[in-house]
Amino acid sequence: MNKGKLIIWDCDGVLVDSEWIGARAFTDIINELGGQLTVSEVYHSLKGGDIYKSIQFVKEQVTIRDDAEIVARYRKLSSELFEKELKQVSGVEKVLSSTTKHRCVASNGPRIKIFENLRITGLMKYFEPHTIFSGHDIQSFKPEPHLFLMAAELMGTNPDSCIVIEDSLHGANAASAAGMFCFGYCAETEPEAFSALGATPFHSMDELLQYLM
């Protein structure tokens, strides 16, 4: 098993349980504009993507005049929902408090969202501000590998000494392309799909902790 020197955490879906909440926000927006989608349909269409792909998905469902207006509406609505409902992924704090490896976060989400979600869930204490990386910093998003490669470089670690913790196939693809070992959280993704990308699937944070110890 890869014992890497640096653990690179995705945020949504492995640190914070945010993806269904975000899907609800986009579902509300789509249906307010005349669409007819369920939260499940939106969730499975957007999982692991970035805001630009999400807006493109909205445009495929309904007619919108201004992309920026939809982004602003989503940010406001999702922020309100996160503040009220966002929680840690079950068991993740045990992993963070039990492992001594260097760690960072690399997420497709904007930096302010990552900081806020970690603050709301009480997980910010496990990360320094300079160890949080956003695809918006370089305008490159998973499944492209550049975000992971940037994180490894700025953390002073070779890609082949990194362990990525992901819950989406976009993230597992990015890890593979970056030459990094990946653990795939099977909360909403089939283990066979992760295995096909060379990632090691896991089903609970207790299981992940055993791999990392």
mmCIF file of C-alpha atoms in Angstrom:
data_model
loop_
_atom_site.group_PDB
_atom_site.id
_atom_site.type_symbol
_atom_site.label_atom_id
_atom_site.label_comp_id
_atom_site.label_asym_id
_atom_site.label_seq_id
_atom_site.Cartn_x
_atom_site.Cartn_y
_atom_site.Cartn_z
ATOM 1 C CA MET A 1 0.000 0.000 0.000
ATOM 2 C CA ASN A 2 1.253 3.501 -0.860
ATOM 3 C CA LYS A 3 2.445 5.191 2.355
ATOM 4 C CA GLY A 4 2.851 8.645 0.716
ATOM 5 C CA LYS A 5 4.303 11.716 2.400
ATOM 6 C CA LEU A 6 1.403 14.069 1.613
ATOM 7 C CA ILE A 7 -2.347 13.493 1.787
ATOM 8 C CA ILE A 8 -4.318 15.664 -0.645
ATOM 9 C CA TRP A 9 -7.970 15.863 0.395
ATOM 10 C CA ASP A 10 -10.810 16.786 -1.870
ATOM 11 C CA CYS A 11 -13.311 18.884 0.099
ATOM 12 C CA ASP A 12 -16.908 18.283 -1.013
ATOM 13 C CA GLY A 13 -17.944 14.719 -0.300
ATOM 14 C CA VAL A 14 -14.908 13.586 1.703
ATOM 15 C CA LEU A 15 -14.390 16.344 4.271
ATOM 16 C CA VAL A 16 -17.789 18.029 4.250
ATOM 17 C CA ASP A 17 -21.135 16.488 3.325
ATOM 18 C CA SER A 18 -22.042 19.256 0.897
ATOM 19 C CA GLU A 19 -22.796 17.776 -2.500
ATOM 20 C CA TRP A 20 -26.455 16.921 -1.942
ATOM 21 C CA ILE A 21 -27.013 20.376 -0.453
ATOM 22 C CA GLY A 22 -25.391 22.005 -3.477
ATOM 23 C CA ALA A 23 -27.534 19.858 -5.768
ATOM 24 C CA ARG A 24 -30.650 21.040 -3.939
ATOM 25 C CA ALA A 25 -29.646 24.652 -4.566
ATOM 26 C CA PHE A 26 -29.171 24.052 -8.302
ATOM 27 C CA THR A 27 -32.417 22.048 -8.459
ATOM 28 C CA ASP A 28 -34.335 24.927 -6.897
ATOM 29 C CA ILE A 29 -32.829 27.367 -9.399
ATOM 30 C CA ILE A 30 -33.578 25.137 -12.398
ATOM 31 C CA ASN A 31 -37.153 24.497 -11.323
ATOM 32 C CA GLU A 32 -37.747 28.185 -10.503
ATOM 33 C CA LEU A 33 -36.824 28.869 -14.128
ATOM 34 C CA GLY A 34 -39.283 26.311 -15.478
ATOM 35 C CA GLY A 35 -37.339 23.081 -15.361
ATOM 36 C CA GLN A 36 -38.569 19.813 -13.906
ATOM 37 C CA LEU A 37 -35.660 17.917 -12.390
ATOM 38 C CA THR A 38 -35.252 16.007 -9.154
ATOM 39 C CA VAL A 39 -32.417 16.610 -6.714
ATOM 40 C CA SER A 40 -31.100 13.124 -7.506
ATOM 41 C CA GLU A 41 -30.934 13.881 -11.235
ATOM 42 C CA VAL A 42 -29.042 17.107 -10.598
ATOM 43 C CA TYR A 43 -26.713 15.519 -8.056
ATOM 44 C CA HIS A 44 -25.637 12.679 -10.338
ATOM 45 C CA SER A 45 -25.196 15.063 -13.268
ATOM 46 C CA LEU A 46 -23.001 17.554 -11.368
ATOM 47 C CA LYS A 47 -21.050 15.376 -8.909
ATOM 48 C CA GLY A 48 -17.348 16.174 -8.881
ATOM 49 C CA GLY A 49 -17.599 18.894 -11.527
ATOM 50 C CA ASP A 50 -16.860 22.607 -11.449
ATOM 51 C CA ILE A 51 -19.082 25.688 -11.499
ATOM 52 C CA TYR A 52 -18.679 26.203 -15.244
ATOM 53 C CA LYS A 53 -19.905 22.705 -16.050
ATOM 54 C CA SER A 54 -22.743 23.224 -13.575
ATOM 55 C CA ILE A 55 -23.845 26.422 -15.308
ATOM 56 C CA GLN A 56 -23.665 24.683 -18.680
ATOM 57 C CA PHE A 57 -25.911 21.956 -17.255
ATOM 58 C CA VAL A 58 -28.419 24.594 -16.087
ATOM 59 C CA LYS A 59 -28.403 26.142 -19.575
ATOM 60 C CA GLU A 60 -29.202 22.755 -21.070
ATOM 61 C CA GLN A 61 -32.332 22.561 -18.907
ATOM 62 C CA VAL A 62 -33.708 26.113 -19.044
ATOM 63 C CA THR A 63 -33.148 29.408 -20.811
ATOM 64 C CA ILE A 64 -31.057 31.892 -18.846
ATOM 65 C CA ARG A 65 -29.954 35.379 -19.854
ATOM 66 C CA ASP A 66 -26.958 35.903 -17.627
ATOM 67 C CA ASP A 67 -24.524 33.236 -16.423
ATOM 68 C CA ALA A 68 -23.185 35.528 -13.687
ATOM 69 C CA GLU A 69 -26.669 36.016 -12.285
ATOM 70 C CA ILE A 70 -27.130 32.257 -11.944
ATOM 71 C CA VAL A 71 -23.715 31.880 -10.295
ATOM 72 C CA ALA A 72 -24.576 34.633 -7.808
ATOM 73 C CA ARG A 73 -27.970 33.056 -7.100
ATOM 74 C CA TYR A 74 -26.356 29.674 -6.519
ATOM 75 C CA ARG A 75 -23.658 31.091 -4.246
ATOM 76 C CA LYS A 76 -26.241 32.905 -2.111
ATOM 77 C CA LEU A 77 -28.680 30.004 -1.873
ATOM 78 C CA SER A 78 -26.055 27.335 -1.240
ATOM 79 C CA SER A 79 -24.291 29.510 1.340
ATOM 80 C CA GLU A 80 -27.530 29.902 3.283
ATOM 81 C CA LEU A 81 -28.166 26.151 3.170
ATOM 82 C CA PHE A 82 -24.586 25.277 4.158
ATOM 83 C CA GLU A 83 -24.691 27.622 7.152
ATOM 84 C CA LYS A 84 -27.813 25.859 8.443
ATOM 85 C CA GLU A 85 -27.243 22.240 7.451
ATOM 86 C CA LEU A 86 -23.638 21.463 6.525
ATOM 87 C CA LYS A 87 -21.918 18.713 8.502
ATOM 88 C CA GLN A 88 -18.643 16.813 8.460
ATOM 89 C CA VAL A 89 -18.521 13.584 6.506
ATOM 90 C CA SER A 90 -19.108 10.895 9.109
ATOM 91 C CA GLY A 91 -15.851 9.722 10.689
ATOM 92 C CA VAL A 92 -13.540 12.131 8.865
ATOM 93 C CA GLU A 93 -12.423 14.036 11.963
ATOM 94 C CA LYS A 94 -11.172 10.784 13.469
ATOM 95 C CA VAL A 95 -8.980 10.301 10.389
ATOM 96 C CA LEU A 96 -7.671 13.871 10.531
ATOM 97 C CA SER A 97 -6.915 13.726 14.246
ATOM 98 C CA SER A 98 -5.290 10.288 14.060
ATOM 99 C CA THR A 99 -2.887 10.828 11.143
ATOM 100 C CA THR A 100 0.319 12.829 11.314
ATOM 101 C CA LYS A 101 1.139 13.013 7.601
ATOM 102 C CA HIS A 102 1.331 16.402 5.936
ATOM 103 C CA ARG A 103 -2.054 17.287 4.462
ATOM 104 C CA CYS A 104 -3.708 19.823 2.205
ATOM 105 C CA VAL A 105 -7.000 20.420 0.409
ATOM 106 C CA ALA A 106 -7.390 20.608 -3.378
ATOM 107 C CA SER A 107 -10.934 21.346 -4.537
ATOM 108 C CA ASN A 108 -12.704 22.528 -7.671
ATOM 109 C CA GLY A 109 -14.654 24.962 -5.477
ATOM 110 C CA PRO A 110 -13.652 28.604 -4.941
ATOM 111 C CA ARG A 111 -11.293 29.343 -2.077
ATOM 112 C CA ILE A 112 -13.859 31.297 -0.049
ATOM 113 C CA LYS A 113 -16.283 28.362 -0.224
ATOM 114 C CA ILE A 114 -13.637 25.893 0.950
ATOM 115 C CA PHE A 115 -12.723 28.115 3.898
ATOM 116 C CA GLU A 116 -16.362 28.667 4.848
ATOM 117 C CA ASN A 117 -17.285 24.989 4.650
ATOM 118 C CA LEU A 118 -14.333 23.969 6.784
ATOM 119 C CA ARG A 119 -15.199 26.728 9.272
ATOM 120 C CA ILE A 120 -18.851 25.711 9.527
ATOM 121 C CA THR A 121 -17.964 22.056 10.131
ATOM 122 C CA GLY A 122 -15.129 22.744 12.580
ATOM 123 C CA LEU A 123 -12.468 21.208 10.352
ATOM 124 C CA MET A 124 -10.468 24.342 9.601
ATOM 125 C CA LYS A 125 -8.218 23.637 12.606
ATOM 126 C CA TYR A 126 -6.696 20.723 10.696
ATOM 127 C CA PHE A 127 -5.471 22.875 7.800
ATOM 128 C CA GLU A 128 -3.337 25.988 7.429
ATOM 129 C CA PRO A 129 -4.595 28.640 4.971
ATOM 130 C CA HIS A 130 -1.566 28.125 2.739
ATOM 131 C CA THR A 131 -2.432 24.423 2.405
ATOM 132 C CA ILE A 132 -5.795 25.043 0.720
ATOM 133 C CA PHE A 133 -5.819 25.035 -3.084
ATOM 134 C CA SER A 134 -8.662 25.858 -5.455
ATOM 135 C CA GLY A 135 -9.087 25.126 -9.141
ATOM 136 C CA HIS A 136 -10.123 28.767 -9.469
ATOM 137 C CA ASP A 137 -6.571 29.775 -8.495
ATOM 138 C CA ILE A 138 -5.294 28.467 -11.819
ATOM 139 C CA GLN A 139 -8.570 28.135 -13.772
ATOM 140 C CA SER A 140 -7.978 24.423 -14.176
ATOM 141 C CA PHE A 141 -10.373 21.884 -12.737
ATOM 142 C CA LYS A 142 -10.555 18.139 -12.172
ATOM 143 C CA PRO A 143 -10.467 15.845 -14.142
ATOM 144 C CA GLU A 144 -7.460 17.853 -15.353
ATOM 145 C CA PRO A 145 -4.396 17.060 -13.182
ATOM 146 C CA HIS A 146 -3.018 20.591 -12.809
ATOM 147 C CA LEU A 147 -4.638 21.367 -9.455
ATOM 148 C CA PHE A 148 -3.125 18.283 -7.809
ATOM 149 C CA LEU A 149 0.248 18.953 -9.405
ATOM 150 C CA MET A 150 0.202 22.551 -8.155
ATOM 151 C CA ALA A 151 -0.677 21.384 -4.642
ATOM 152 C CA ALA A 152 2.177 18.858 -4.626
ATOM 153 C CA GLU A 153 4.695 21.424 -5.910
ATOM 154 C CA LEU A 154 3.715 24.097 -3.389
ATOM 155 C CA MET A 155 3.734 21.527 -0.591
ATOM 156 C CA GLY A 156 7.226 20.425 -1.650
ATOM 157 C CA THR A 157 6.283 16.835 -2.462
ATOM 158 C CA ASN A 158 6.791 14.730 -5.572
ATOM 159 C CA PRO A 159 3.552 13.539 -7.223
ATOM 160 C CA ASP A 160 4.445 9.888 -6.694
ATOM 161 C CA SER A 161 4.672 10.541 -2.932
ATOM 162 C CA CYS A 162 1.119 11.902 -2.722
ATOM 163 C CA ILE A 163 -2.093 10.195 -1.638
ATOM 164 C CA VAL A 164 -5.338 11.695 -2.938
ATOM 165 C CA ILE A 165 -8.653 11.205 -1.110
ATOM 166 C CA GLU A 166 -11.574 11.574 -3.523
ATOM 167 C CA ASP A 167 -15.232 10.685 -3.875
ATOM 168 C CA SER A 168 -15.729 11.384 -7.586
ATOM 169 C CA LEU A 169 -14.474 9.854 -10.809
ATOM 170 C CA HIS A 170 -13.408 13.330 -11.961
ATOM 171 C CA GLY A 171 -11.069 13.444 -8.978
ATOM 172 C CA ALA A 172 -9.807 9.902 -9.459
ATOM 173 C CA ASN A 173 -9.097 10.688 -13.109
ATOM 174 C CA ALA A 174 -7.163 13.795 -12.085
ATOM 175 C CA ALA A 175 -5.113 11.829 -9.560
ATOM 176 C CA SER A 176 -4.284 9.175 -12.132
ATOM 177 C CA ALA A 177 -3.243 11.793 -14.686
ATOM 178 C CA ALA A 178 -1.054 13.466 -12.043
ATOM 179 C CA GLY A 179 0.704 10.175 -11.243
ATOM 180 C CA MET A 180 -0.703 10.067 -7.714
ATOM 181 C CA PHE A 181 -2.145 7.221 -5.664
ATOM 182 C CA CYS A 182 -5.871 7.637 -4.993
ATOM 183 C CA PHE A 183 -8.358 6.310 -2.464
ATOM 184 C CA GLY A 184 -11.942 6.531 -3.737
ATOM 185 C CA TYR A 185 -14.762 6.977 -1.220
ATOM 186 C CA CYS A 186 -17.693 4.837 -2.307
ATOM 187 C CA ALA A 187 -20.483 6.802 -0.632
ATOM 188 C CA GLU A 188 -22.134 7.524 -3.992
ATOM 189 C CA THR A 189 -19.743 5.950 -6.507
ATOM 190 C CA GLU A 190 -19.443 2.268 -7.397
ATOM 191 C CA PRO A 191 -16.170 0.691 -6.211
ATOM 192 C CA GLU A 192 -15.670 -0.953 -9.608
ATOM 193 C CA ALA A 193 -15.620 2.481 -11.229
ATOM 194 C CA PHE A 194 -12.809 3.613 -8.937
ATOM 195 C CA SER A 195 -10.890 0.384 -9.448
ATOM 196 C CA ALA A 196 -11.104 0.840 -13.227
ATOM 197 C CA LEU A 197 -9.212 4.116 -12.797
ATOM 198 C CA GLY A 198 -6.532 2.562 -10.606
ATOM 199 C CA ALA A 199 -7.957 3.983 -7.369
ATOM 200 C CA THR A 200 -8.423 1.908 -4.218
ATOM 201 C CA PRO A 201 -12.070 2.051 -3.121
ATOM 202 C CA PHE A 202 -13.099 2.398 0.516
ATOM 203 C CA HIS A 203 -16.528 2.430 2.136
ATOM 204 C CA SER A 204 -16.036 4.217 5.455
ATOM 205 C CA MET A 205 -13.594 6.598 7.108
ATOM 206 C CA ASP A 206 -12.659 3.850 9.580
ATOM 207 C CA GLU A 207 -11.577 1.728 6.621
ATOM 208 C CA LEU A 208 -9.576 4.639 5.184
ATOM 209 C CA LEU A 209 -7.868 5.183 8.545
ATOM 210 C CA GLN A 210 -6.670 1.584 8.550
ATOM 211 C CA TYR A 211 -5.112 2.131 5.119
ATOM 212 C CA LEU A 212 -3.375 5.317 6.223
ATOM 213 C CA MET A 213 -1.961 4.135 9.557
#
